[in-house]
Amino acid sequence: MQTDSPYSVLFEPLKIGPVTARNRFYQVPHCNGMGRTYPSEMARMRGNKAEGGWAVINTEKCDIPPTTDTRREVRLWDDRDIPYLARMVDAVHEHGALAGIELVHMGHHGMNLYSREPLISPSGEPPELVYPSYARAMTKRDIRDVRRWHRDAALRAQRAGYDIVVVYAGHSISLAMHFMSRIHNKRTDEYGGPIENRARLF
């Protein structure tokens, strides 16, 4: 490799917190359509990317409690979900890459067709889906639960062997972003109003 190439930096190691990626090729979280329905295929596809030289391989978004249920992607509701997610970690680690997991609570954007749990949102609103429903406004206890669900999922991810944990807060399909958005967050308590309050969830 030519060291004077403007692209040589892409092949240099990069420290991310306590771990080091072998290069700068970072596969961002994305859905592959396999998820928990086809866990072996999901693990194999992620392993193929690691074998191809990517330094960090992430899951798609990962539901963390039954109150957010997308069905087609991965989940980490309890310890029973650890084994199939660990399968992906093993496939990625086999080729020297780091494994990352993206935790999400989808708030009013969830479907919950499997779990049948009621949808939740910062202020209460209809879901952004074709299914008739309504997301109730979250209580302070709900907010404590969301924090606990993220913590529990992160610890389970660690037990599954993941090197990196990401919290999804984008595309208007995550509870974290719903709290930060004035469009979705109409609260008048310490979790609403100025951005300092709207970002207080985490």
CSV table of C-alpha atoms in Angstrom, one decimal:
chain,number,residue,atom,x,y,z
A,1,MET,CA,0.0,0.0,0.0
A,2,GLN,CA,1.3,3.5,-0.9
A,3,THR,CA,1.8,5.5,2.3
A,4,ASP,CA,1.5,8.8,0.3
A,5,SER,CA,-2.0,7.9,-0.9
A,6,PRO,CA,-4.8,10.3,0.4
A,7,TYR,CA,-6.8,7.1,1.3
A,8,SER,CA,-4.1,5.4,3.4
A,9,VAL,CA,-5.7,6.8,6.6
A,10,LEU,CA,-8.7,4.4,5.9
A,11,PHE,CA,-6.4,1.5,6.7
A,12,GLU,CA,-5.1,2.8,9.9
A,13,PRO,CA,-6.4,1.5,13.3
A,14,LEU,CA,-8.8,3.6,15.2
A,15,LYS,CA,-9.5,3.6,19.0
A,16,ILE,CA,-13.2,3.6,19.9
A,17,GLY,CA,-13.5,3.9,23.6
A,18,PRO,CA,-11.8,0.9,25.2
A,19,VAL,CA,-11.6,-1.1,21.9
A,20,THR,CA,-9.5,-0.6,18.7
A,21,ALA,CA,-10.9,-1.1,15.2
A,22,ARG,CA,-8.3,-2.5,12.8
A,23,ASN,CA,-9.1,0.1,10.1
A,24,ARG,CA,-11.6,2.9,9.4
A,25,PHE,CA,-14.2,0.7,7.6
A,26,TYR,CA,-17.3,0.9,9.8
A,27,GLN,CA,-20.5,-0.9,8.7
A,28,VAL,CA,-23.3,1.2,10.2
A,29,PRO,CA,-26.4,-0.5,11.6
A,30,HIS,CA,-28.8,-1.5,8.8
A,31,CYS,CA,-31.6,-3.9,8.3
A,32,ASN,CA,-30.9,-7.0,6.2
A,33,GLY,CA,-34.4,-8.5,6.3
A,34,MET,CA,-33.2,-11.6,8.2
A,35,GLY,CA,-33.2,-10.5,11.8
A,36,ARG,CA,-34.4,-12.9,14.4
A,37,THR,CA,-36.5,-14.8,11.9
A,38,TYR,CA,-33.3,-16.1,10.1
A,39,PRO,CA,-30.6,-15.8,12.8
A,40,SER,CA,-28.1,-18.1,11.1
A,41,GLU,CA,-28.3,-16.2,7.8
A,42,MET,CA,-28.1,-12.9,9.6
A,43,ALA,CA,-24.9,-14.0,11.4
A,44,ARG,CA,-23.4,-15.4,8.2
A,45,MET,CA,-24.0,-12.2,6.3
A,46,ARG,CA,-22.4,-10.1,9.0
A,47,GLY,CA,-19.5,-12.6,9.2
A,48,ASN,CA,-19.0,-12.3,5.4
A,49,LYS,CA,-18.5,-8.5,5.8
A,50,ALA,CA,-16.0,-9.1,8.5
A,51,GLU,CA,-14.1,-11.6,6.3
A,52,GLY,CA,-14.1,-9.0,3.6
A,53,GLY,CA,-12.1,-6.6,5.7
A,54,TRP,CA,-14.6,-4.4,7.6
A,55,ALA,CA,-13.3,-3.4,11.0
A,56,VAL,CA,-16.7,-2.9,12.7
A,57,ILE,CA,-19.9,-4.7,12.0
A,58,ASN,CA,-23.2,-3.6,13.5
A,59,THR,CA,-26.6,-5.2,13.8
A,60,GLU,CA,-29.7,-3.6,12.6
A,61,LYS,CA,-31.8,-1.8,15.2
A,62,CYS,CA,-32.4,-4.1,18.2
A,63,ASP,CA,-35.7,-3.8,20.1
A,64,ILE,CA,-35.0,-3.7,23.8
A,65,PRO,CA,-38.4,-4.4,25.6
A,66,PRO,CA,-41.8,-5.8,24.4
A,67,THR,CA,-43.2,-2.3,24.3
A,68,THR,CA,-41.3,-1.8,21.1
A,69,ASP,CA,-41.7,-4.7,18.6
A,70,THR,CA,-40.8,-4.5,14.9
A,71,ARG,CA,-40.9,-8.2,14.4
A,72,ARG,CA,-38.6,-8.4,11.4
A,73,GLU,CA,-35.4,-7.2,13.0
A,74,VAL,CA,-33.4,-8.3,16.1
A,75,ARG,CA,-34.4,-8.0,19.7
A,76,LEU,CA,-32.9,-8.2,23.2
A,77,TRP,CA,-36.0,-8.4,25.4
A,78,ASP,CA,-34.5,-10.9,27.9
A,79,ASP,CA,-31.7,-13.5,28.3
A,80,ARG,CA,-33.4,-15.9,25.8
A,81,ASP,CA,-32.3,-13.6,23.0
A,82,ILE,CA,-28.6,-13.7,23.9
A,83,PRO,CA,-27.7,-17.0,22.1
A,84,TYR,CA,-28.7,-16.1,18.6
A,85,LEU,CA,-27.1,-12.6,18.9
A,86,ALA,CA,-24.0,-14.2,20.2
A,87,ARG,CA,-23.9,-16.3,17.0
A,88,MET,CA,-23.4,-13.1,15.0
A,89,VAL,CA,-20.7,-11.9,17.4
A,90,ASP,CA,-18.8,-15.2,16.9
A,91,ALA,CA,-19.1,-14.9,13.1
A,92,VAL,CA,-17.7,-11.3,13.2
A,93,HIS,CA,-14.9,-12.1,15.8
A,94,GLU,CA,-13.8,-15.1,13.8
A,95,HIS,CA,-12.4,-12.7,11.1
A,96,GLY,CA,-10.9,-10.1,13.6
A,97,ALA,CA,-13.6,-7.5,13.4
A,98,LEU,CA,-15.5,-5.8,16.2
A,99,ALA,CA,-19.2,-6.5,16.8
A,100,GLY,CA,-21.6,-3.6,17.5
A,101,ILE,CA,-25.3,-3.7,18.5
A,102,GLU,CA,-27.8,-0.8,18.0
A,103,LEU,CA,-30.4,-0.6,20.8
A,104,VAL,CA,-33.7,1.1,20.1
A,105,HIS,CA,-37.1,1.9,21.6
A,106,MET,CA,-39.3,3.0,18.7
A,107,GLY,CA,-41.9,4.8,20.8
A,108,HIS,CA,-45.0,5.6,18.7
A,109,HIS,CA,-43.3,4.3,15.6
A,110,GLY,CA,-43.4,0.7,16.8
A,111,MET,CA,-46.1,-1.8,15.7
A,112,ASN,CA,-46.2,-4.2,18.6
A,113,LEU,CA,-48.3,-6.7,16.5
A,114,TYR,CA,-46.5,-9.6,18.2
A,115,SER,CA,-46.2,-8.3,21.8
A,116,ARG,CA,-49.6,-6.5,21.8
A,117,GLU,CA,-48.1,-4.0,24.3
A,118,PRO,CA,-49.6,-0.5,24.2
A,119,LEU,CA,-47.4,2.1,22.3
A,120,ILE,CA,-45.8,4.9,24.3
A,121,SER,CA,-44.6,8.4,23.4
A,122,PRO,CA,-43.4,11.5,25.1
A,123,SER,CA,-46.7,13.3,24.9
A,124,GLY,CA,-49.3,10.9,23.4
A,125,GLU,CA,-50.0,10.8,19.7
A,126,PRO,CA,-51.2,8.4,16.9
A,127,PRO,CA,-48.5,6.1,15.4
A,128,GLU,CA,-46.8,6.9,12.1
A,129,LEU,CA,-48.1,3.6,10.7
A,130,VAL,CA,-51.0,2.2,8.7
A,131,TYR,CA,-52.4,0.4,11.7
A,132,PRO,CA,-55.0,2.2,13.8
A,133,SER,CA,-53.7,2.8,17.3
A,134,TYR,CA,-52.6,5.5,19.7
A,135,ALA,CA,-49.4,5.9,21.8
A,136,ARG,CA,-50.1,7.0,25.3
A,137,ALA,CA,-48.1,9.8,27.0
A,138,MET,CA,-45.3,8.4,29.1
A,139,THR,CA,-45.3,8.7,32.9
A,140,LYS,CA,-42.2,9.3,35.0
A,141,ARG,CA,-42.3,5.6,35.8
A,142,ASP,CA,-42.2,4.9,32.0
A,143,ILE,CA,-39.2,7.1,31.7
A,144,ARG,CA,-37.4,5.2,34.5
A,145,ASP,CA,-38.4,2.0,32.7
A,146,VAL,CA,-36.9,3.2,29.4
A,147,ARG,CA,-33.6,3.9,31.2
A,148,ARG,CA,-33.6,0.5,32.9
A,149,TRP,CA,-34.5,-1.3,29.6
A,150,HIS,CA,-31.5,0.3,27.9
A,151,ARG,CA,-29.2,-0.6,30.8
A,152,ASP,CA,-30.4,-4.2,30.9
A,153,ALA,CA,-30.1,-4.6,27.2
A,154,ALA,CA,-26.5,-3.2,27.2
A,155,LEU,CA,-25.5,-5.6,29.9
A,156,ARG,CA,-27.1,-8.5,27.9
A,157,ALA,CA,-25.2,-7.3,24.8
A,158,GLN,CA,-22.0,-7.4,26.8
A,159,ARG,CA,-22.7,-11.0,27.9
A,160,ALA,CA,-23.4,-11.9,24.3
A,161,GLY,CA,-19.9,-10.6,23.5
A,162,TYR,CA,-20.6,-7.3,21.7
A,163,ASP,CA,-17.7,-4.8,21.7
A,164,ILE,CA,-19.7,-1.7,20.9
A,165,VAL,CA,-23.2,-0.6,22.0
A,166,VAL,CA,-25.0,2.2,20.0
A,167,VAL,CA,-28.3,3.8,21.0
A,168,TYR,CA,-30.4,4.7,18.0
A,169,ALA,CA,-31.7,8.3,18.1
A,170,GLY,CA,-32.4,9.1,14.5
A,171,HIS,CA,-34.8,9.2,11.5
A,172,SER,CA,-37.8,10.1,13.7
A,173,ILE,CA,-38.4,6.4,14.5
A,174,SER,CA,-36.8,6.2,17.9
A,175,LEU,CA,-38.1,7.3,21.3
A,176,ALA,CA,-34.8,9.1,22.0
A,177,MET,CA,-35.4,11.3,19.0
A,178,HIS,CA,-39.0,11.8,19.8
A,179,PHE,CA,-38.0,13.3,23.1
A,180,MET,CA,-35.6,15.7,21.5
A,181,SER,CA,-38.0,16.8,18.9
A,182,ARG,CA,-40.4,19.7,19.5
A,183,ILE,CA,-42.8,18.1,17.0
A,184,HIS,CA,-43.3,15.0,19.2
A,185,ASN,CA,-42.4,16.3,22.7
A,186,LYS,CA,-45.1,18.7,24.1
A,187,ARG,CA,-44.3,17.9,27.7
A,188,THR,CA,-44.4,20.7,30.3
A,189,ASP,CA,-42.4,19.0,33.0
A,190,GLU,CA,-38.6,18.7,33.3
A,191,TYR,CA,-38.5,16.5,30.1
A,192,GLY,CA,-40.1,19.1,27.8
A,193,GLY,CA,-39.5,22.6,26.7
A,194,PRO,CA,-35.9,23.7,26.1
A,195,ILE,CA,-33.4,21.3,24.6
A,196,GLU,CA,-31.7,20.7,27.9
A,197,ASN,CA,-34.9,19.2,29.2
A,198,ARG,CA,-35.8,17.3,26.0
A,199,ALA,CA,-32.3,15.7,26.0
A,200,ARG,CA,-32.7,14.7,29.7
A,201,LEU,CA,-34.0,11.2,28.9
A,202,PHE,CA,-30.5,9.8,28.8
